[in-house]
Amino acid sequence: MKIPWYHKTTIYQIYPRSFYDSNQDGIGEIKGILSKLNYLHELGFETLWISPFFSSPQTDFGYDICNYTDIAPEYGSMDDALQLIDEVHKRGMKIVFDMVMNHTSIEHEWFKESRSSRDNSKADWYLWQNSPLPFLREKLGLKVPPNNWKSMTGGNGWHYAKERDEYYWSSFLPFQPDLNYRNPEVKKAIFEIVRFWLRKGVDGFRLDIFNVIYKDAEYRNNPFSPKLIPTEEDPSGFFQEAKYTMNQPESFSFAKELRNVCNEFGEKILLGEITGNTEIIKKYMTKKGDGLGLVFNFEMLNFKFNADYFRELINKIERDFPDPFMPVYVFSNHDRRRSIHRIGEDFRKAKLLHLLQLTVRGVPAMYYGEEIGMTDSKFPFSSALDPIPHKFKWVPRVLLDSIGLTINRDEVRTPMQWDESRNSGFSSAQKTWLPVHENFKAVNIETETKDANSLLNTIRKLLKIRTEESALREGSLDLIGNLPKDVLGYKRKSGSNELVVLLNFGMKDTDFETEKGDCIFRITEKDEIKNNKVELTGYGGIILKFPN
Ligand code: GLC
């Protein structure tokens, strides 16, 4: 089977609001991205995924769309969007838009109409249900939701609308009502939007909370579960199993329908945001590749920095997602703590982590600023712009931190750190939408560009090697046994192109015997191979190439 381009690519996520502000209003926009495309191109990423910049009240910063084919004025115009597509393509790169199909904003005209009465032309475009006990409200003013379903953010996901005297369902937050995909008109309208952007030249989509796109047709109650906190592998939580609210069989077939729509335009990337176990993820991806084809492997967002963890992870991924499946290695995004937070902000460890991410069998997806080791800020919940922390104000912060939850997503969305100047060169406005992290004088692109051994230059080198060595893009992976305890090693092979990657997760230097190869990459000068002996510094790593 021919390998699709999106199984061989490298992905860089841009959060437009925080990337670069070219018009001094304190928020980034499309023109800002345009002016920084050369940076991304030279860095070496091949595919850019841009978080939503469509028309939106921005209550969830673009993940609440009120017009899918219009650009939010603060981010620019349709011309800017088209120019972005064009300029990305001119550089030989690909561009991926963020499709939030599960829900719209309550400000969307569709919802306004749907909400206005029970018998308008869009009455059935969203999930409307009545209370099972309407008399309780009539007689006692008590609001009893249609069933026991909990939203993904916790609590009741049904919201009462007096205009219809009914409740609408929202999987995420109350201002994000879910569309009704059992209504063929909705499906048609969304597919037309997909076609609209494909016609304009986008290379595909990242699919927001795709696992909740269908809900049970009969609205059956979810069963009880002892689980409080949803996890990547098992999205059940808040004491209920998400049996009827997530990963419904119709969602798997919907992935195929969407693939068919995209196929009208060639080979397009569909990258799913899915929580669920391996079996479920594979149902969306499909072995034949006629579903989404790519799904983030989110379990690794909670990685532990040691060789055993990654050995097991790779083992599991290789067993569960063998060729022709392709995993996605992702350690950070706009919803979760940045990867460097998990490694005590240690840049040596960050280099090793990204050596792994860029050489293992999988598509790497990096979040803006991860390439320079941008760190999370700490902001009080009370002044958060992100709506989620307001929901959890009553929970002690230490508790949330101790269980590793990222509640205030503002903290991972601070402006990109370009240089040492005011606002780190992100904006010349008096005030930026979120404050720039205070460490910007040390952690920024300009400074790291000048330092040959910086994290940024390490990543740049690795991205270049990836383009030169087909084994890294499309080769098989075999873990190497009998290495020192803290060392992880694997072989990548494609035809006669054969490489070995050796990573020392220990803090102490180590050495061991290996096959003799040429060193084509090393984290530090002291990571080397002499005859058959490899010497790795603490957190050092090396790539060896074998003559064919
Ligand atoms: C996804 C997005 C997140 C957004 C949510 C609702 O999880 O990544 O940022 O808030 O969906 O659209």
Coordinates of C-alpha atoms and ligand atoms in Angstrom, one line a residue:
M1 CA 0.0 0.0 0.0
K2 CA 1.3 3.4 -0.9
I3 CA 2.2 5.4 2.2
P4 CA 0.2 8.6 2.3
W5 CA 2.2 11.9 2.7
Y6 CA 0.6 12.5 6.1
H7 CA 2.1 9.4 7.6
K8 CA 5.6 10.7 6.8
T9 CA 5.2 14.3 7.8
T10 CA 6.1 16.4 10.8
I11 CA 3.4 18.6 12.4
Y12 CA 3.7 22.0 14.1
Q13 CA 0.7 23.4 16.0
I14 CA 0.2 27.2 15.9
Y15 CA -2.1 28.8 18.4
P16 CA -2.8 32.0 16.3
R17 CA -3.7 34.3 19.1
S18 CA -0.2 33.7 20.6
F19 CA 2.0 33.3 17.7
Y20 CA 2.9 36.8 16.3
D21 CA 1.0 40.1 16.6
S22 CA 1.7 42.2 13.5
N23 CA -0.9 44.9 14.1
Q24 CA -0.1 45.8 17.7
D25 CA -3.4 45.0 19.3
G26 CA -1.9 42.5 21.7
I27 CA -3.2 39.3 20.0
G28 CA -1.6 37.3 17.2
E29 CA -3.3 37.0 13.8
I30 CA -3.0 35.4 10.3
K31 CA -0.7 38.2 9.0
G32 CA 1.5 37.5 12.0
I33 CA 1.8 33.8 11.0
L34 CA 2.5 34.9 7.4
S35 CA 5.4 37.0 8.6
K36 CA 6.9 34.1 10.5
L37 CA 6.5 31.4 7.8
N38 CA 10.2 31.6 6.9
Y39 CA 11.1 30.8 10.5
L40 CA 9.0 27.6 10.4
H41 CA 10.1 26.7 7.0
E42 CA 13.8 27.0 7.9
L43 CA 13.2 25.2 11.1
G44 CA 12.0 22.3 9.0
F45 CA 8.4 21.4 9.9
E46 CA 6.4 20.2 7.0
T47 CA 2.8 20.6 8.1
L48 CA 1.3 23.4 10.0
W49 CA -1.9 22.9 12.0
I50 CA -3.5 26.2 12.9
S51 CA -6.0 26.3 15.8
P52 CA -9.3 27.9 14.8
F53 CA -9.4 31.5 13.5
F54 CA -13.0 31.5 12.2
S55 CA -15.7 33.9 13.2
S56 CA -16.4 33.3 16.9
P57 CA -17.3 35.1 20.1
Q58 CA -14.0 33.7 21.4
T59 CA -15.5 32.4 24.6
D60 CA -13.4 29.3 24.1
F61 CA -10.9 31.2 21.9
G62 CA -12.2 29.9 18.6
Y63 CA -13.4 26.5 19.6
D64 CA -16.9 28.0 19.6
I65 CA -17.5 28.9 15.9
C66 CA -20.3 31.1 14.7
N67 CA -19.4 31.1 11.0
Y68 CA -17.2 28.3 9.6
T69 CA -16.5 30.1 6.3
D70 CA -15.7 33.5 7.7
I71 CA -12.5 34.7 9.5
A72 CA -12.8 36.4 12.9
P73 CA -11.9 40.1 12.3
E74 CA -9.2 40.1 15.0
Y75 CA -7.4 37.3 13.1
G76 CA -7.7 38.9 9.7
S77 CA -9.7 38.4 6.5
M78 CA -10.5 35.7 4.0
D79 CA -7.8 37.1 1.8
D80 CA -5.3 36.6 4.6
A81 CA -6.4 33.0 5.0
L82 CA -6.1 32.4 1.3
Q83 CA -2.7 34.0 1.2
L84 CA -1.6 31.8 4.1
I85 CA -2.6 28.7 2.3
D86 CA -0.8 29.9 -0.8
E87 CA 2.4 31.0 1.0
V88 CA 2.6 27.7 3.0
H89 CA 2.3 25.8 -0.3
K90 CA 4.9 28.0 -2.0
R91 CA 7.3 26.8 0.6
G92 CA 6.5 23.2 -0.1
M93 CA 4.7 22.8 3.2
K94 CA 1.1 21.7 4.1
I95 CA -1.6 23.5 6.0
V96 CA -4.2 21.9 8.3
F97 CA -7.2 23.8 9.6
D98 CA -9.0 23.0 12.8
M99 CA -12.5 21.6 12.2
V100 CA -14.8 22.0 15.3
M101 CA -17.7 19.9 13.9
N102 CA -19.2 18.6 17.1
H103 CA -20.6 21.9 18.2
T104 CA -21.0 25.5 17.2
S105 CA -21.2 28.6 19.4
I106 CA -24.6 29.5 20.8
E107 CA -24.1 32.6 18.7
H108 CA -24.2 30.6 15.4
E109 CA -27.2 31.6 13.3
W110 CA -28.1 27.9 13.1
F111 CA -28.4 27.7 16.9
K112 CA -30.2 31.0 17.2
E113 CA -32.8 29.7 14.8
S114 CA -32.9 26.2 16.3
R115 CA -33.5 27.6 19.8
S116 CA -36.2 30.1 18.7
S117 CA -39.1 27.6 18.6
R118 CA -39.8 23.9 18.3
D119 CA -40.9 24.1 14.7
N120 CA -38.4 26.3 12.9
S121 CA -36.5 25.0 9.9
K122 CA -33.4 24.2 12.1
A123 CA -35.4 22.8 15.0
D124 CA -33.7 19.5 14.7
W125 CA -30.2 20.7 14.0
Y126 CA -29.1 20.3 17.6
L127 CA -29.9 17.8 20.3
W128 CA -33.1 18.9 22.0
Q129 CA -34.9 16.9 24.6
N130 CA -37.6 17.5 27.0
S131 CA -37.5 16.8 30.7
P132 CA -38.9 13.4 31.6
L133 CA -40.8 15.1 34.4
P134 CA -42.2 18.3 32.9
F135 CA -44.8 18.6 35.6
L136 CA -42.1 19.1 38.2
R137 CA -41.0 22.3 36.5
E138 CA -44.6 23.3 35.8
K139 CA -45.8 22.7 39.3
L140 CA -42.7 23.3 41.4
G141 CA -40.3 25.2 39.1
L142 CA -37.7 22.3 39.4
K143 CA -35.5 21.7 36.3
V144 CA -34.9 18.0 35.8
P145 CA -32.6 17.3 32.8
P146 CA -33.6 14.7 30.2
N147 CA -31.2 12.1 31.4
N148 CA -28.1 11.6 33.6
W149 CA -25.4 12.5 31.0
K150 CA -22.4 14.5 32.2
S151 CA -20.4 16.8 30.0
M152 CA -16.7 16.2 29.3
T153 CA -15.9 19.1 31.7
G154 CA -17.9 17.6 34.5
G155 CA -21.5 18.3 35.6
N156 CA -24.7 18.3 33.8
G157 CA -24.4 18.9 30.0
W158 CA -28.1 19.7 29.5
H159 CA -29.1 23.3 29.3
Y160 CA -32.6 24.6 29.5
A161 CA -33.9 27.0 26.9
K162 CA -37.2 28.7 27.8
E163 CA -38.0 29.5 24.1
R164 CA -38.6 25.8 23.5
D165 CA -39.2 24.7 27.0
E166 CA -36.6 22.0 26.2
Y167 CA -33.0 21.2 27.0
Y168 CA -30.1 21.2 24.5
W169 CA -27.1 19.0 24.9
S170 CA -23.5 20.2 25.0
S171 CA -20.6 17.8 25.4
F172 CA -18.1 20.5 26.4
L173 CA -19.3 23.9 27.8
P174 CA -22.8 25.3 27.9
F175 CA -22.1 27.8 25.1
Q176 CA -21.0 25.0 22.7
P177 CA -24.2 23.2 21.8
D178 CA -23.7 19.8 20.0
L179 CA -25.0 19.5 16.4
N180 CA -27.3 16.7 15.5
Y181 CA -25.5 14.5 13.0
R182 CA -28.5 12.2 12.7
N183 CA -30.1 15.0 10.8
P184 CA -28.9 14.6 7.1
E185 CA -29.2 18.3 6.6
V186 CA -26.6 18.9 9.3
K187 CA -24.2 16.4 7.8
K188 CA -24.7 17.9 4.4
A189 CA -24.1 21.5 5.7
I190 CA -20.9 20.4 7.5
F191 CA -19.6 18.4 4.5
E192 CA -20.1 21.5 2.3
I193 CA -18.0 23.5 4.8
V194 CA -15.3 20.8 4.5
R195 CA -15.5 21.1 0.7
F196 CA -15.4 24.9 0.9
W197 CA -12.0 24.8 2.6
L198 CA -10.7 21.9 0.5
R199 CA -11.5 23.9 -2.6
K200 CA -9.5 26.8 -1.2
G201 CA -6.6 24.4 -1.0
V202 CA -6.2 23.3 2.7
D203 CA -4.5 20.0 3.0
G204 CA -6.9 18.6 5.6
F205 CA -8.2 19.0 9.1
R206 CA -7.5 18.4 12.8
L207 CA -10.8 17.2 14.2
D208 CA -11.8 18.6 17.5
I209 CA -13.4 16.2 20.1
F210 CA -14.3 13.8 17.2
N211 CA -15.1 11.0 19.6
V212 CA -18.3 12.7 20.9
I213 CA -19.8 13.5 17.5
Y214 CA -22.6 11.0 17.9
K215 CA -24.6 10.4 21.0
D216 CA -27.0 7.5 21.7
A217 CA -30.1 7.8 19.5
E218 CA -32.3 6.7 22.4
Y219 CA -30.7 9.0 25.0
R220 CA -30.2 6.1 27.4
N221 CA -28.7 6.9 30.8
N222 CA -25.0 6.3 31.2
P223 CA -24.1 3.5 33.6
F224 CA -22.4 4.3 36.9
S225 CA -18.6 4.2 37.1
P226 CA -16.4 4.6 40.2
K227 CA -14.1 6.8 38.1
L228 CA -13.9 10.5 39.0
I229 CA -11.3 11.8 36.6
P230 CA -11.4 11.0 32.8
T231 CA -8.1 9.7 31.4
E232 CA -6.8 9.5 27.9
E233 CA -7.4 5.7 27.6
D234 CA -10.8 5.8 29.3
P235 CA -12.8 8.9 29.0
S236 CA -15.3 7.8 31.5
G237 CA -15.4 10.0 34.6
F238 CA -17.4 12.1 37.0
F239 CA -18.8 8.8 38.3
Q240 CA -20.2 7.6 35.0
E241 CA -19.2 5.5 32.1
A242 CA -19.4 7.4 28.9
K243 CA -21.2 4.5 27.2
Y244 CA -23.8 6.5 25.4
T245 CA -22.1 9.9 25.0
M246 CA -18.8 8.9 23.3
N247 CA -17.3 6.6 20.7
Q248 CA -20.7 5.5 19.3
P249 CA -20.6 3.1 16.3
E250 CA -22.0 5.8 14.0
S251 CA -18.9 8.0 14.8
F252 CA -16.7 5.3 13.3
S253 CA -18.7 5.2 10.1
F254 CA -18.8 9.0 10.0
A255 CA -15.0 9.0 9.9
K256 CA -15.3 7.0 6.7
E257 CA -17.9 9.3 5.2
L258 CA -15.6 12.3 6.0
R259 CA -12.7 10.5 4.4
N260 CA -14.8 10.0 1.2
V261 CA -15.6 13.7 1.1
C262 CA -11.9 14.5 1.4
N263 CA -11.0 12.0 -1.3
E264 CA -12.9 14.1 -3.8
F265 CA -9.9 16.5 -3.4
G266 CA -6.9 14.1 -3.3
E267 CA -4.9 12.8 -0.3
K268 CA -5.9 14.9 2.7
I269 CA -4.9 14.6 6.3
L270 CA -7.6 13.9 8.9
L271 CA -6.1 14.0 12.4
G272 CA -8.5 13.0 15.1
E273 CA -8.7 14.3 18.7
I274 CA -10.0 11.1 20.3
T275 CA -9.9 9.8 23.8
G276 CA -10.5 6.0 24.1
N277 CA -8.6 2.8 24.2
T278 CA -6.5 1.3 21.4
E279 CA -9.4 -0.7 20.0
I280 CA -11.5 2.4 19.7
I281 CA -8.8 4.5 18.2
K282 CA -8.2 1.9 15.6
K283 CA -11.8 1.9 14.6
Y284 CA -11.5 5.6 13.7
M285 CA -8.2 5.1 11.9
T286 CA -9.0 1.8 10.1
K287 CA -6.5 -0.6 8.8
K288 CA -7.4 0.1 5.2
G289 CA -6.8 3.8 5.9
D290 CA -10.3 4.7 4.8
G291 CA -11.1 6.4 8.1
L292 CA -9.2 9.2 9.8
G293 CA -5.8 7.7 9.2
L294 CA -4.3 9.6 12.1
V295 CA -5.2 10.0 15.7
F296 CA -3.2 11.6 18.5
N297 CA -1.7 9.0 20.9
F298 CA -2.6 11.1 23.9
E299 CA -1.6 8.7 26.6
M300 CA 2.0 10.0 26.2
L301 CA 1.0 13.4 27.3
N302 CA 1.5 11.9 30.7
F303 CA 4.9 10.5 29.9
K304 CA 7.4 9.6 32.6
F305 CA 11.0 10.4 31.8
N306 CA 12.8 7.1 32.0
A307 CA 13.9 4.4 29.6
D308 CA 11.5 1.8 30.9
Y309 CA 8.5 4.0 30.4
F310 CA 9.4 4.8 26.8
R311 CA 10.5 1.2 26.1
E312 CA 7.1 0.0 27.2
L313 CA 5.3 2.8 25.4
I314 CA 7.0 2.0 22.1
N315 CA 6.5 -1.7 22.6
K316 CA 2.8 -1.1 23.1
I317 CA 2.5 1.3 20.2
E318 CA 4.3 -1.1 17.9
R319 CA 2.1 -4.0 19.0
D320 CA -1.1 -2.0 18.8
F321 CA -0.5 0.2 15.8
P322 CA 1.8 -1.8 13.4
D323 CA 2.1 -0.7 9.8
P324 CA -0.1 0.3 8.0
F325 CA -1.3 2.2 11.1
M326 CA 0.8 5.2 12.0
P327 CA 0.9 6.6 15.6
V328 CA 1.2 10.3 16.4
Y329 CA 3.8 11.2 19.0
V330 CA 2.6 14.3 20.9
F331 CA 3.8 15.7 24.2
S332 CA 2.2 19.1 24.4
N333 CA -0.8 21.0 23.1
H334 CA -3.0 24.1 23.8
D335 CA -5.0 22.1 26.4
R336 CA -2.3 20.5 28.4
R337 CA 0.9 21.3 30.3
R338 CA 3.9 21.8 28.1
S339 CA 6.2 18.8 28.0
I340 CA 9.1 20.6 29.6
H341 CA 7.0 20.9 32.7
R342 CA 7.1 17.2 33.2
I343 CA 10.9 17.1 33.1
G344 CA 11.6 19.8 35.7
E345 CA 12.2 22.4 32.9
D346 CA 15.5 20.6 32.2
F347 CA 16.7 21.4 28.7
R348 CA 19.0 18.4 28.5
K349 CA 16.0 16.1 29.1
A350 CA 14.0 18.1 26.5
K351 CA 16.6 17.4 23.9
L352 CA 16.5 13.7 24.6
L353 CA 12.7 13.7 24.5
H354 CA 12.6 15.4 21.1
L355 CA 15.4 13.1 19.8
L356 CA 12.9 10.3 20.6
Q357 CA 9.9 12.1 19.2
L358 CA 11.6 12.9 15.9
T359 CA 13.2 9.5 15.3
V360 CA 10.6 7.0 16.5
R361 CA 8.1 5.4 14.1
G362 CA 5.3 7.9 14.1
V363 CA 4.3 11.4 13.1
P364 CA 5.6 14.0 15.5
A365 CA 3.3 16.8 16.5
M366 CA 5.0 19.7 18.3
Y367 CA 3.3 22.7 19.9
Y368 CA 4.5 26.2 19.2
G369 CA 7.3 27.2 21.7
E370 CA 8.0 23.6 22.5
E371 CA 11.0 23.9 20.2
I372 CA 12.6 26.5 22.5
G373 CA 11.5 24.9 25.7
M374 CA 8.8 27.6 26.6
T375 CA 7.5 26.9 30.1
D376 CA 4.0 27.2 31.6
S377 CA 3.0 30.3 33.5
K378 CA 1.1 30.3 36.7
F379 CA -2.0 32.5 36.8
P380 CA -4.8 32.7 39.4
F381 CA -8.0 31.0 38.4
S382 CA -10.1 34.1 39.3
S383 CA -8.7 36.2 36.5
A384 CA -8.5 33.4 33.9
L385 CA -9.7 34.1 30.4
D386 CA -10.1 30.4 29.7
P387 CA -13.7 29.4 30.8
I388 CA -12.7 26.1 32.4
P389 CA -11.0 27.3 35.6
H390 CA -14.1 29.3 36.4
K391 CA -15.9 26.0 36.7
F392 CA -13.4 24.7 39.2
K393 CA -12.8 27.7 41.3
W394 CA -14.0 25.9 44.4
V395 CA -11.4 23.1 44.1
P396 CA -8.1 23.8 45.9
R397 CA -5.5 24.5 43.3
V398 CA -2.9 22.2 45.0
L399 CA -5.2 19.3 44.6
L400 CA -5.7 19.8 40.9
D401 CA -2.0 20.3 40.4
S402 CA -1.1 17.2 42.4
I403 CA -3.3 15.0 40.1
G404 CA -1.7 16.6 37.0
L405 CA -4.7 18.3 35.6
T406 CA -4.3 21.4 33.4
I407 CA -7.3 23.4 34.4
N408 CA -6.3 27.0 33.5
R409 CA -5.2 26.6 29.9
D410 CA -4.1 30.3 29.7
E411 CA -1.0 29.0 31.4
V412 CA 0.1 27.0 28.4
R413 CA -1.0 29.6 25.8
T414 CA 1.3 32.6 26.6
P415 CA 2.8 34.5 23.7
M416 CA 5.6 33.0 21.6
Q417 CA 9.0 34.2 22.8
W418 CA 10.8 35.5 19.7
D419 CA 13.6 37.6 21.2
E420 CA 14.8 39.6 24.2
S421 CA 13.0 42.8 23.4
R422 CA 9.7 44.1 25.0
N423 CA 6.9 41.5 25.0
S424 CA 9.6 39.1 23.7
G425 CA 9.1 40.6 20.2
F426 CA 5.6 39.0 20.0
S427 CA 3.8 42.4 20.0
S428 CA 4.6 46.1 20.4
A429 CA 1.2 46.6 22.1
Q430 CA 1.1 48.1 25.6
K431 CA -0.6 44.9 26.9
T432 CA -0.6 41.5 25.3
W433 CA -3.7 39.3 25.6
L434 CA -1.8 37.1 28.1
P435 CA 1.4 38.2 29.7
V436 CA 4.6 37.0 28.2
H437 CA 6.4 34.5 30.4
E438 CA 9.0 36.2 32.6
N439 CA 11.8 33.9 31.4
F440 CA 11.7 35.3 27.9
K441 CA 15.1 36.9 28.1
A442 CA 16.7 33.5 28.4
V443 CA 14.2 31.4 26.5
N444 CA 13.6 32.8 23.1
I445 CA 14.1 32.0 19.4
E446 CA 16.8 34.7 18.7
T447 CA 19.0 33.6 21.6
E448 CA 18.6 29.9 20.9
T449 CA 19.3 30.4 17.2
K450 CA 22.8 31.8 18.1
D451 CA 23.6 28.9 20.3
A452 CA 24.7 25.9 18.3
N453 CA 23.8 23.5 21.1
S454 CA 20.4 24.9 22.0
L455 CA 17.2 22.9 22.1
L456 CA 16.1 24.8 19.0
N457 CA 19.1 23.9 17.0
T458 CA 19.0 20.3 18.2
I459 CA 15.4 20.1 16.8
R460 CA 16.4 21.9 13.6
K461 CA 19.2 19.3 13.0
L462 CA 16.8 16.4 13.8
L463 CA 14.2 17.7 11.4
K464 CA 16.8 17.9 8.7
I465 CA 18.0 14.4 9.3
R466 CA 14.5 13.2 9.1
T467 CA 14.2 14.6 5.5
E468 CA 17.5 12.9 4.6
E469 CA 16.9 9.4 6.0
S470 CA 13.9 7.6 4.7
A471 CA 14.3 5.0 7.6
L472 CA 13.1 7.7 10.0
R473 CA 10.1 8.7 7.9
E474 CA 8.9 5.4 6.8
G475 CA 11.1 2.6 8.1
S476 CA 10.3 -0.2 10.5
L477 CA 11.3 0.0 14.2
D478 CA 12.9 -2.7 16.3
L479 CA 13.8 -2.1 19.9
I480 CA 17.4 -3.2 20.8
G481 CA 17.8 -5.4 23.8
N482 CA 20.7 -5.9 26.3
L483 CA 21.5 -2.2 26.8
P484 CA 22.4 -0.6 30.1
K485 CA 19.3 -0.1 32.2
D486 CA 18.8 3.6 31.5
V487 CA 19.5 3.3 27.8
L488 CA 16.8 3.0 25.2
G489 CA 17.7 2.0 21.7
Y490 CA 16.0 1.2 18.5
K491 CA 16.8 0.4 14.9
R492 CA 15.0 2.1 12.1
K493 CA 15.2 0.5 8.7
S494 CA 13.8 1.2 5.2
G495 CA 15.4 -0.7 2.4
S496 CA 19.1 -0.3 2.6
N497 CA 18.8 2.8 4.9
E498 CA 19.5 1.7 8.4
L499 CA 19.9 3.7 11.5
V500 CA 20.2 3.1 15.2
V501 CA 19.1 5.6 17.8
L502 CA 20.5 5.3 21.4
L503 CA 19.1 7.5 24.2
N504 CA 20.5 7.7 27.7
F505 CA 17.6 8.5 30.1
G506 CA 20.0 8.3 33.1
M507 CA 21.8 11.3 34.6
K508 CA 25.1 9.4 34.7
D509 CA 27.5 8.8 31.7
T510 CA 27.5 5.3 30.4
D511 CA 29.2 3.2 27.7
F512 CA 28.5 -0.1 26.1
E513 CA 29.4 -2.2 23.1
T514 CA 27.3 -1.9 19.9
E515 CA 27.5 -2.4 16.2
K516 CA 29.8 -0.1 14.5
G517 CA 28.1 2.8 12.6
D518 CA 28.8 6.4 11.6
C519 CA 27.5 9.0 14.0
I520 CA 25.2 11.4 12.2
F521 CA 23.8 13.1 15.2
R522 CA 24.8 13.6 18.8
I523 CA 23.2 15.6 21.6
T524 CA 26.5 16.7 23.1
E525 CA 30.1 16.6 21.7
K526 CA 30.9 13.9 24.1
D527 CA 28.3 11.4 22.9
E528 CA 30.3 9.3 20.5
I529 CA 31.2 6.0 19.1
K530 CA 34.8 4.7 19.1
N531 CA 35.2 1.4 17.2
N532 CA 32.4 -0.7 18.7
K533 CA 31.9 1.3 21.9
V534 CA 29.3 4.0 22.4
E535 CA 29.8 6.6 25.0
L536 CA 26.8 8.6 26.1
T537 CA 26.8 11.4 28.6
G538 CA 23.9 11.8 31.1
Y539 CA 20.8 12.5 29.1
G540 CA 22.9 12.1 26.0
G541 CA 21.9 10.5 22.7
I542 CA 23.2 9.6 19.4
I543 CA 22.1 8.4 15.9
L544 CA 24.3 5.9 14.1
K545 CA 24.0 5.2 10.4
F546 CA 25.1 1.9 8.9
P547 CA 26.8 1.7 5.6
N548 CA 24.7 -0.2 3.0
Ligands
GLC1 C1 -10.9 20.4 22.2 C2 -9.9 21.5 22.1 C3 -10.1 22.5 23.2 C4 -11.6 22.9 23.2 C5 -12.5 21.8 23.2 C6 -13.9 22.2 22.8 O1 -10.5 19.6 23.3 O2 -8.6 21.1 22.0 O3 -9.2 23.5 23.2 O4 -11.8 23.8 24.3 O5 -12.2 20.8 22.3 O6 -14.0 22.6 21.5

